[in-house]
XYZ file of C-alpha atoms in Angstrom:
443
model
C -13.039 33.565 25.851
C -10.836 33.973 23.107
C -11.414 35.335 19.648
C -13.014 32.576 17.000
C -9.419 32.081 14.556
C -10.719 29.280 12.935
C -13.871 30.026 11.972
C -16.007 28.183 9.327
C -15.372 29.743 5.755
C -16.329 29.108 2.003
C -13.083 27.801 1.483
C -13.564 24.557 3.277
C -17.019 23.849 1.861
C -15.724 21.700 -0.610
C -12.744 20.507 1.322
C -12.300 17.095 2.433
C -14.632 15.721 5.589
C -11.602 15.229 7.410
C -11.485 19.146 7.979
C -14.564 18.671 10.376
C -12.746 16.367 12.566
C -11.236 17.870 15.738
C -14.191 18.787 18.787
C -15.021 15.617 20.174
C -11.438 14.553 20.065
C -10.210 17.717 22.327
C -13.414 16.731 24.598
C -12.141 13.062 24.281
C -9.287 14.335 26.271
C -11.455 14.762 29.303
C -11.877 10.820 29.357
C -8.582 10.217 29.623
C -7.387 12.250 32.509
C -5.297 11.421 35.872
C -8.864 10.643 37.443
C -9.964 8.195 34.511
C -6.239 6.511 35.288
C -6.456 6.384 38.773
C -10.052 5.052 38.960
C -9.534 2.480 36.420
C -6.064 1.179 38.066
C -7.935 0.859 41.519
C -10.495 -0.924 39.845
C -8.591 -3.201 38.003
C -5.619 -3.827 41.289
C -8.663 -4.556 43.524
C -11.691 -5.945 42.156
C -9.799 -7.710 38.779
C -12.068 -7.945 35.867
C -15.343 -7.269 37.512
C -16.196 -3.974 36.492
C -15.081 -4.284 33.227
C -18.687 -3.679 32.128
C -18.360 -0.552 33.889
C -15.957 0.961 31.415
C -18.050 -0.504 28.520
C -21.564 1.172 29.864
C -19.608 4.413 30.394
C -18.401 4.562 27.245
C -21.554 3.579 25.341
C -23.799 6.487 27.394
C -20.361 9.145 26.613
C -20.655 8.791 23.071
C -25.158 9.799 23.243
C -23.701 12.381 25.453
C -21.171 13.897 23.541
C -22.912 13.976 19.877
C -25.665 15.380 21.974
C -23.613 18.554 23.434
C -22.084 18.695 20.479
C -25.241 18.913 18.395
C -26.454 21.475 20.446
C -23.551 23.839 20.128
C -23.791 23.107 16.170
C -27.190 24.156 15.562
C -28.160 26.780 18.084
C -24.481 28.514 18.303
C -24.461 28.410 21.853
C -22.785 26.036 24.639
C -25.022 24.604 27.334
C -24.094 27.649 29.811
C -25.322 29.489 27.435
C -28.322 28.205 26.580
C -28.927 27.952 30.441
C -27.696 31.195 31.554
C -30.763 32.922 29.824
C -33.348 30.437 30.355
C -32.562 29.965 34.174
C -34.342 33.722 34.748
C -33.794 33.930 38.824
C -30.456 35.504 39.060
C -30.358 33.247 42.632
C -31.086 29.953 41.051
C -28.320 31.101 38.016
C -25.947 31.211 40.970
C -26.575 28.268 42.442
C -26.438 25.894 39.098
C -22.991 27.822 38.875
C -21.915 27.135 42.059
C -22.353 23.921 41.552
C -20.827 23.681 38.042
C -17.861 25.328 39.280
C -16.823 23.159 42.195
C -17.461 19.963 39.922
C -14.530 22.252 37.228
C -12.802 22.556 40.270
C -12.765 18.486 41.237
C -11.639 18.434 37.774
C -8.792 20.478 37.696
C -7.445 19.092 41.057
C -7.361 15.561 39.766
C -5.780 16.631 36.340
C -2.767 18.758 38.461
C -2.310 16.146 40.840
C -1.820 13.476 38.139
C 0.700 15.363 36.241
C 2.846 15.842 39.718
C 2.684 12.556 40.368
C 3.967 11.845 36.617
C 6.635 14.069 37.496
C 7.509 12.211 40.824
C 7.744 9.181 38.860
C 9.660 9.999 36.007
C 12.041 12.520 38.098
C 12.441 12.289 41.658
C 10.384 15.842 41.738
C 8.504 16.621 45.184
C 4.676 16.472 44.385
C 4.307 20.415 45.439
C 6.493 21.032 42.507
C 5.252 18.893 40.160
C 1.727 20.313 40.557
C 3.333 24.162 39.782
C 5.443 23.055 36.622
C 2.475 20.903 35.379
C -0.188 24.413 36.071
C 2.937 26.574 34.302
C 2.713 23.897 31.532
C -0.728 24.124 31.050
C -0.945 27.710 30.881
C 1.578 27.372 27.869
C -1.531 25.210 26.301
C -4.350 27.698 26.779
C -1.958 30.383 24.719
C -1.747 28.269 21.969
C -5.904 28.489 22.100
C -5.899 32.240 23.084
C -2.997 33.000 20.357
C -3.323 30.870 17.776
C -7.023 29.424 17.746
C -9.394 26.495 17.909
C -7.712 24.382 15.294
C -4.421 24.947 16.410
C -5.095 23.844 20.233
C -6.799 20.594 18.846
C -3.937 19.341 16.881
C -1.709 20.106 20.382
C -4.237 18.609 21.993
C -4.875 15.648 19.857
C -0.481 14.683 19.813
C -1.011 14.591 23.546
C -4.062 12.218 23.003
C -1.050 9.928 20.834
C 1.107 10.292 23.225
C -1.333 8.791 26.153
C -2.192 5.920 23.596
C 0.372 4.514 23.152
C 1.419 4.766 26.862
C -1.437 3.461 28.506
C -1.813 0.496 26.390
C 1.545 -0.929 25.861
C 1.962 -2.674 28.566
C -0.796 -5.459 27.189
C 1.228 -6.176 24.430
C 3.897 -7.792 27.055
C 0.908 -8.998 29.791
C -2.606 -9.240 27.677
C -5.654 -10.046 30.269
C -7.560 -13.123 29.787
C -10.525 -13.335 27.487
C -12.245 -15.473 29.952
C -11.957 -13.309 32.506
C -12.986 -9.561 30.421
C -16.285 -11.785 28.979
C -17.007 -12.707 33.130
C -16.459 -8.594 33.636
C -18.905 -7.838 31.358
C -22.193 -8.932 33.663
C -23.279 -6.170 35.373
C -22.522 -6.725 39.246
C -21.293 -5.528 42.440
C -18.828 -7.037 44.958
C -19.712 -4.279 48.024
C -19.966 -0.655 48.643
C -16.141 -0.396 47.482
C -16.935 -1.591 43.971
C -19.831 0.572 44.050
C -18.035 3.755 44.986
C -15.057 2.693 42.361
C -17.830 2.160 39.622
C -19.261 5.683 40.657
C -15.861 7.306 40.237
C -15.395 5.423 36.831
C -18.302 7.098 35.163
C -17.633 10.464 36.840
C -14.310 10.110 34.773
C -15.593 9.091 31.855
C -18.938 11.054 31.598
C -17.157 13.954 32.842
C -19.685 17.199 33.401
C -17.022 19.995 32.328
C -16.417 17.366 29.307
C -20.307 18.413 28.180
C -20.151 21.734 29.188
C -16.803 21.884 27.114
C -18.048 19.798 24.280
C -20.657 22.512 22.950
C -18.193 25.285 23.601
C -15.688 23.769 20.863
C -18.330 22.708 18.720
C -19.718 26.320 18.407
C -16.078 28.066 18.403
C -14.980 25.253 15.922
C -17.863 25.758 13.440
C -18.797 29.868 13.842
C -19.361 31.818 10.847
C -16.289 33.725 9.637
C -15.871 36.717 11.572
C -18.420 36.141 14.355
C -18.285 36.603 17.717
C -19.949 33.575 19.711
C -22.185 35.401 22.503
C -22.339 38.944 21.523
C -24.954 40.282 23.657
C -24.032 41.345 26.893
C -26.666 38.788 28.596
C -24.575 35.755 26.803
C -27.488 35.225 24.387
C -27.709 34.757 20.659
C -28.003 37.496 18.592
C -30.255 35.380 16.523
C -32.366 34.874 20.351
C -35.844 36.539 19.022
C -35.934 34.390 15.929
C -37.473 30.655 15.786
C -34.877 28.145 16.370
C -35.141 26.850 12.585
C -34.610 30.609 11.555
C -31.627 30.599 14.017
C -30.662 27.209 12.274
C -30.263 27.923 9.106
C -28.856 31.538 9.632
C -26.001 30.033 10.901
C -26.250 27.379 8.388
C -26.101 29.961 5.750
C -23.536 32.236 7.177
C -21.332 28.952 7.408
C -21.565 27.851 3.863
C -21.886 24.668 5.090
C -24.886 22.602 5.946
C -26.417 21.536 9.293
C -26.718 18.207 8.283
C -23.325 17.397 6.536
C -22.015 18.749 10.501
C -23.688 16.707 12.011
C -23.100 13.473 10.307
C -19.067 14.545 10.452
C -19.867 15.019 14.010
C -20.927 11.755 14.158
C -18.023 10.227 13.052
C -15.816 12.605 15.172
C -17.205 11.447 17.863
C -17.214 8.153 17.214
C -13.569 8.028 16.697
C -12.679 10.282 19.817
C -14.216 7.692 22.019
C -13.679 4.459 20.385
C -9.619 5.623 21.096
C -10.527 6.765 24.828
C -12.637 3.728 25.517
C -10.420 1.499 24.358
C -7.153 2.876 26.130
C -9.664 3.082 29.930
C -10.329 -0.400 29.157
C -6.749 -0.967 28.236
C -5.758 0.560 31.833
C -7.858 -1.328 33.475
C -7.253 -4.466 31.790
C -3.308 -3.942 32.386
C -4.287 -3.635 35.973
C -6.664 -6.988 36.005
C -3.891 -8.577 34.599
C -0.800 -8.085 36.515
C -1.298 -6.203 39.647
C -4.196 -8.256 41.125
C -3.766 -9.080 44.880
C -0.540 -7.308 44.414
C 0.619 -5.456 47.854
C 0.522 -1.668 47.442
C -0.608 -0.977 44.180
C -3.753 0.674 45.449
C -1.752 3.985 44.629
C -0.149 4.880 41.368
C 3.167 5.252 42.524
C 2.342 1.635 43.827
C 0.688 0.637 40.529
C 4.329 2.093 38.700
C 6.739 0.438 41.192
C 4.682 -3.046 40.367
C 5.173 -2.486 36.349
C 8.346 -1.718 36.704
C 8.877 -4.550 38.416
C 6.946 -7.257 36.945
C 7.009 -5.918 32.889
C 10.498 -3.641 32.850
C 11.281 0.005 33.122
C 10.283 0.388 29.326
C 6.447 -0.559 30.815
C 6.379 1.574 33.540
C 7.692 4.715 31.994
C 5.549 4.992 29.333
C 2.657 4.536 31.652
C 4.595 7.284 33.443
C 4.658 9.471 30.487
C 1.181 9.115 29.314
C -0.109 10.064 32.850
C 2.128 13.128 32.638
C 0.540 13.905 28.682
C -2.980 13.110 30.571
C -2.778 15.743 33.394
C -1.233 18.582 30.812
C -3.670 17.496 28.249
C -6.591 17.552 30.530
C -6.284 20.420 32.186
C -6.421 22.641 29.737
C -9.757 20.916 28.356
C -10.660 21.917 32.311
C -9.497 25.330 32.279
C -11.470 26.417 28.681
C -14.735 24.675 30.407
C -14.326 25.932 33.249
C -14.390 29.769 32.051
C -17.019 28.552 29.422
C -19.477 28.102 32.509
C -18.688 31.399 34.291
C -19.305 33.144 31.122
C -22.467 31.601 30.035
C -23.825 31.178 33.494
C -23.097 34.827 34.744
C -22.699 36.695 31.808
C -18.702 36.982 33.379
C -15.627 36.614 31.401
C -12.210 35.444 32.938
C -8.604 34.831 31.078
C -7.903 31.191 30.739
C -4.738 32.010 32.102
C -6.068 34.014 35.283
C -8.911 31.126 35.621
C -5.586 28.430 35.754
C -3.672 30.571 38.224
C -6.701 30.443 40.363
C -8.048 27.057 40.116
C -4.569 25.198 40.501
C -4.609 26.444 44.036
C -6.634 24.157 45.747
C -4.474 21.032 43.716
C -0.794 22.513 45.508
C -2.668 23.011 48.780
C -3.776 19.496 48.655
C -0.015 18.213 47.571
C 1.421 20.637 50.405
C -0.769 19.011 52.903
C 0.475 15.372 52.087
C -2.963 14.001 51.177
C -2.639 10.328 49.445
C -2.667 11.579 45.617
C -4.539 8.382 44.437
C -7.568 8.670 46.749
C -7.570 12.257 45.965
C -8.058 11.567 42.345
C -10.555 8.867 43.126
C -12.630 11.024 45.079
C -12.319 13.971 42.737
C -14.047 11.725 40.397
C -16.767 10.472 42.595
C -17.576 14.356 43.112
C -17.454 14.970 38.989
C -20.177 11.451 39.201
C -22.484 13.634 41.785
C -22.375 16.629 39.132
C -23.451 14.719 35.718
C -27.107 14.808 36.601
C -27.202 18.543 37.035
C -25.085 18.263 32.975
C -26.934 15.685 31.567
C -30.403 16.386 33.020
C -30.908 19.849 31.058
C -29.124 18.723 27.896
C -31.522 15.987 27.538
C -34.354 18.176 28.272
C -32.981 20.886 25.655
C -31.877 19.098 22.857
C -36.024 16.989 22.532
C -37.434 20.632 22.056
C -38.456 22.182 18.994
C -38.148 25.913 20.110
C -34.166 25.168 20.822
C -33.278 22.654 18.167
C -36.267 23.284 15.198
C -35.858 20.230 13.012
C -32.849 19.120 14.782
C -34.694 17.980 18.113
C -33.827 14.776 19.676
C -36.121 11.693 18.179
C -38.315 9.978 20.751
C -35.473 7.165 20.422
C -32.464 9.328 21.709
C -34.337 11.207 23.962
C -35.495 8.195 26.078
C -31.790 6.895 25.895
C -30.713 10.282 27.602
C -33.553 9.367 30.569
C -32.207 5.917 30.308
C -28.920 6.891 31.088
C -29.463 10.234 33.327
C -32.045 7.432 35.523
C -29.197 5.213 35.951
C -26.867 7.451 36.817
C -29.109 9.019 39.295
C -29.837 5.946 40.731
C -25.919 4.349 41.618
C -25.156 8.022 43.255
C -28.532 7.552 44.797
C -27.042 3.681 46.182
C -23.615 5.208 46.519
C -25.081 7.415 49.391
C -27.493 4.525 50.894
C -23.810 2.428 51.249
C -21.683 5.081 52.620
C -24.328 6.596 55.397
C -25.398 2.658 56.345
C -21.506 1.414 56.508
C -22.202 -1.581 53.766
């Protein structure tokens, strides 16, 4: 990983709050990938307004999530790999959870690559193959701004992309708004089939993204280390702090900060707040614009489909802004993919890999699936279906860390917030669990 730049110092203490602002927005970034697009387009082209509520449930259980990573990267100093790498003691079972962390990074980065070629396609004639290779080369340029120029640098790259997909996504419904009756009707919670039920699946693996929560701590601790400190230190991946009580731990860090615990957390409050008030809003936006004008319209089950339709129906000035903020989505989120991704190897087996290396190698399988012709948009929806089947294995231990007093000291999870993590991990569970039951019984 690369050296903290941007680390915490007594100079910002008495700086303005707005200085804490920045994590949760580059992890916002992760909502708003080619898969979140994709997903949400499908859903809106097929089903119209009824899984509006969907979206809104997503984004409600993304915001405990995300305050809850970030919390835990805040007051320990460690990302969840971390934290799990050294209390998952059977170098076997280590493995596995890594295995399994990796191939949901990997899902990820496919659907992020394959988004931005498609971008490319649309906006330039360029063959998909291509278009995944300039968006990877892109990307890499990203991940040196983080491994050059630090944390706070890559955020506000990050964070003009986030603009940039905005304003893209949601223009359109200034020229063809949705109707009101229709987004209140969305808003019950129901199914129309096992379709709907594998789109809704794929909508909450894009929007409660497991490399997003994985990520989320990462940035948090990078964002907010003590001046001159190296994150994991130890060659294990552990603390250095690791023997000491978690309060101890706590307000070491507090100290060494010059800023309080508390005071980050309430700004991390707000940060993420804001981050996914702008993400929900723009995946409701996309699916709204779909609802709205490409309903029971022939071939826009794809998002070259989707494009041709807007350009059509609501003008070229439309469609290639939706064109350009899927382009700023895939280069945006894939480098939110790539820092995860080596965020997990290192804190789950004690390994470190270049961002750029870990991008040469994961943007394989995303040109190998271009070469071989495979339909883009159900590659994207499936990528997030896979990303759905990973959140438990995500969610499941963060709840679980973040209620304990040895881990958090003071800072534990309420009784409140921890059974709103079960809440939401049980639900989750449970539509993968009815996912399955559908796709093995054909209904």
């Amino acid at each position: 990983m690369p050296k903290n730049m941007d680390a915490v110092d007594r100079r910002h203490t008495s700086g303005r709050a707005l200085w804490l602002l920045g994590p949760a927005m580059v992890a916002g970034v992760a909502y708003l990938d080619p898969g979140n697009v994709a997903s949400n387009m499908t859903a809106g082209a097929t089903f119209g307004y009824l899984l509006v509520w969907v979206v809104v449930l997503g984004n409600v259980m993304a915001w405990l999530i995300q305050y809850l990573s970030a919390k835990l990267g805040i007051v320990t100093g460690e990302s969840l790999p971390q934290a799990l790498g050294h209390r998952i003691r059977r170098p076997w079972a280590r493995r596995a959870y890594w295995l399994q962390a990796e191939l949901v990074a990997m899902a990820t980065d496919v659907a992020e690559v394959i988004g931005g070629a498609v971008a490319l396609h649309m906006l330039f004639g360029i063959p998909l193959v291509w278009g995944g290779a300039i968006t990877g080369v892109i990307s890499m340029c990203l991940l040196l701004v983080q491994t050059r120029r630090g944390a706070r640098a890559f955020e506000t790259v990050l964070i003009g992309l986030l603009l940039i997909i905005a304003v893209g996504f949601t223009f359109g419904l200034f020229f063809a708004p949705p109707e009101p009756a229709g987004v209140i009707a969305g808003l019950v919670p129901r199914f129309e089939g096992s379709t709907s039920v594998l789109l809704a699946a794929s909508i909450l693996g894009a929007t409660i993204m497991p490399h997003a929560i994985y990520a989320h701590s990462a940035l948090a601790r990078d964002r907010f280390a003590p001046a001159g400190a190296d994150p994991a230190t130890r060659g294990d991946g552990t603390h250095p702090l690791a023997d000491a009580t978690a309060q101890t731990r706590a307000d070491a860090l507090a100290e060494a900060r010059g800023i309080s615990t508390p005071r980050l957390l309430r700004a991390t409050r707000w940060d993420v707040t804001i981050a996914l008030a702008v993400a929900g809003t723009v995946n409701l936006a996309i699916l709204l614009l779909a609802a709205a004008n490409l309903a029971g319209v022939e071939g826009t089950d794809s998002l070259e489909g989707a494009y041709a339709a807007l350009r059509a129906g609501l003008g070229p000035l439309v469609a290639t802004l939706f064109a350009v903020g899927l382009l700023a989505s895939g280069l945006a989120s894939t480098s939110v993919g790539a820092y995860a991704g080596a965020e997990i190897m290192q804190g789950l087996l004690h390994a470190r890999i270049p961002l750029l290396a870990r991008r040469l190698v994961t943007l394989v399988p995303a040109l190998v699936i271009l070469a071989l012709g495979v339909d883009p948009t159900l590659a994207l929806v499936l990528s997030q279906v896979v990303l759905s089947f990973g959140i438990p294995f995500a969610l499941v231990p963060l709840v679980a860390l973040t209620r304990r007093r040895d881990v958090l000291g003071d800072y534990r999870n309420r009784a409140a917030t921890t059974a709103a993590g079960v809440l939401a991990s049980v639900f989750l569970i449970a539509l993968n669990a009815l996912l399955l039951w559908l796709v093995f019984t054909g209904g």
